[in-house]
Coordinates of C-alpha atoms in Angstrom, one line a residue:
V1 CA -6.8 -8.7 -10.9
Q2 CA -4.3 -6.5 -12.5
L3 CA -3.1 -3.9 -10.2
Q4 CA -1.4 -0.8 -11.8
A5 CA 0.5 1.5 -9.3
S6 CA 1.7 4.9 -10.2
G7 CA 2.3 8.6 -8.7
G8 CA 5.9 7.7 -7.7
G9 CA 8.8 10.3 -8.5
L10 CA 11.8 12.3 -7.0
V11 CA 10.8 14.6 -4.0
Q12 CA 12.8 16.3 -1.3
A13 CA 12.5 15.6 2.3
G14 CA 9.3 16.8 3.7
D15 CA 7.8 16.7 0.6
S16 CA 4.2 14.9 0.2
L17 CA 3.1 12.5 -2.5
R18 CA 0.0 10.4 -3.6
L19 CA 0.3 7.0 -5.0
S20 CA -2.7 5.4 -6.8
C21 CA -3.4 1.7 -7.3
A22 CA -5.9 1.3 -10.3
A23 CA -7.3 -2.4 -10.7
S24 CA -8.6 -4.1 -13.6
G25 CA -9.9 -7.3 -14.4
R26 CA -12.5 -7.4 -11.8
T27 CA -13.6 -5.5 -8.6
I28 CA -11.3 -5.4 -5.7
S29 CA -14.1 -3.7 -3.4
R30 CA -14.2 -7.4 -1.6
D31 CA -10.5 -7.3 -0.9
L32 CA -8.2 -6.3 1.5
M33 CA -5.6 -3.7 0.1
G34 CA -2.0 -3.3 1.2
W35 CA 1.1 -1.3 0.2
F36 CA 4.4 -2.5 0.5
R37 CA 7.8 -1.4 -0.2
Q38 CA 11.6 -2.6 -1.0
T39 CA 14.7 -0.6 -1.2
P40 CA 17.7 -2.5 -3.0
G41 CA 18.8 -5.4 -0.6
K42 CA 16.4 -5.3 1.8
E43 CA 13.5 -7.6 2.1
R44 CA 10.2 -6.1 1.1
E45 CA 8.3 -4.7 4.0
F46 CA 4.7 -3.9 4.8
V47 CA 3.7 0.1 4.6
A48 CA -0.2 0.1 5.2
A49 CA -3.4 -2.0 4.5
I50 CA -7.0 -1.4 4.4
S51 CA -10.1 -3.1 4.7
R52 CA -12.6 -3.9 2.4
T53 CA -15.1 -1.2 3.4
G54 CA -12.4 1.4 4.2
G55 CA -13.4 1.1 7.9
S56 CA -10.1 -0.5 9.2
T57 CA -6.7 0.9 8.1
Y58 CA -3.3 -0.6 9.5
Y59 CA 0.2 0.7 9.2
S60 CA 3.5 0.1 10.2
D61 CA 5.4 2.1 12.7
S62 CA 7.5 3.9 10.7
V63 CA 4.7 5.6 8.6
K64 CA 2.2 5.7 11.0
G65 CA 1.2 9.5 11.3
R66 CA 2.5 10.2 8.0
F67 CA 1.1 7.9 5.6
T68 CA -2.7 7.5 5.0
I69 CA -4.4 4.7 3.0
S70 CA -7.5 5.2 1.3
R71 CA -9.6 3.5 -1.2
D72 CA -12.1 4.4 -3.7
N73 CA -14.2 1.3 -4.5
A74 CA -16.3 3.2 -7.3
K75 CA -13.3 3.5 -9.2
N76 CA -11.5 0.1 -7.9
T77 CA -8.5 2.0 -6.8
V78 CA -6.4 2.3 -3.7
F79 CA -4.4 5.5 -2.6
L80 CA -1.3 6.1 -0.3
Q81 CA -0.9 9.7 0.7
M82 CA 2.4 10.1 1.9
N83 CA 3.1 13.4 4.0
S84 CA 6.5 14.4 5.5
L85 CA 8.5 12.4 3.3
K86 CA 11.8 11.2 4.7
V87 CA 15.0 10.1 2.9
E88 CA 14.4 6.6 4.6
D89 CA 11.1 6.3 2.8
T90 CA 13.0 6.0 -0.6
A91 CA 11.9 2.5 -2.1
V92 CA 9.6 1.0 -4.9
Y93 CA 6.2 0.9 -3.5
Y94 CA 4.0 -2.2 -4.3
C95 CA 0.3 -2.5 -4.4
A96 CA -1.4 -5.9 -3.2
A97 CA -4.6 -7.5 -3.0
D98 CA -6.1 -10.2 -0.6
R99 CA -9.5 -11.6 -1.7
N100 CA -9.7 -14.0 1.1
A101 CA -9.2 -11.9 3.6
I102 CA -12.0 -11.4 6.5
L103 CA -13.5 -7.9 7.3
Y104 CA -11.5 -7.0 10.5
S105 CA -8.1 -8.9 9.6
G106 CA -5.8 -7.2 11.9
L107 CA -2.4 -5.8 11.8
A108 CA -0.8 -9.0 12.3
Y109 CA -2.6 -10.5 9.1
S110 CA -2.7 -7.6 7.0
S111 CA 0.9 -7.1 7.3
R112 CA 2.1 -10.5 5.8
Q113 CA 3.1 -10.2 2.4
E114 CA 2.3 -13.9 1.9
N115 CA -1.2 -13.5 2.4
Y116 CA -1.7 -11.3 -0.6
E117 CA -2.2 -13.3 -3.9
S118 CA -2.1 -10.4 -6.5
W119 CA 0.8 -7.6 -7.0
G120 CA 1.0 -4.8 -9.0
Q121 CA 4.5 -3.9 -10.5
G122 CA 5.7 -1.3 -8.5
T123 CA 6.2 2.5 -8.7
L124 CA 9.4 4.1 -7.6
V125 CA 9.5 6.7 -4.7
T126 CA 13.0 8.7 -4.6
V127 CA 13.3 10.9 -1.6
S128 CA 16.3 13.5 -1.6
S129 CA 17.7 15.3 1.3

């Protein structure tokens, strides 16, 4: 599967952005989908994940209550709605797919990047003060 992340940009603190991750090559309707982010000099970190049905979502503590992950399996696309953005949210955001996850994988499994076998190219989000 090929994953194309888009929607990044330069915004001010407090603003909102919506990232999209469009998949091609096969359906991702049975995949656990995740968003991760990385800043220079730091390791890539988990942001959010969503089960194949959308019925379960998982978030890192740093974004819980501000970010919302969703999916549209008919459009083979996953979204990340980011509200109340902070300067520390500045990063390259990556979407990823795990076709081997069970339906209710839980936060511990969903937050481990090594469980995801397909990755997009990333989209840059810059939040200024």
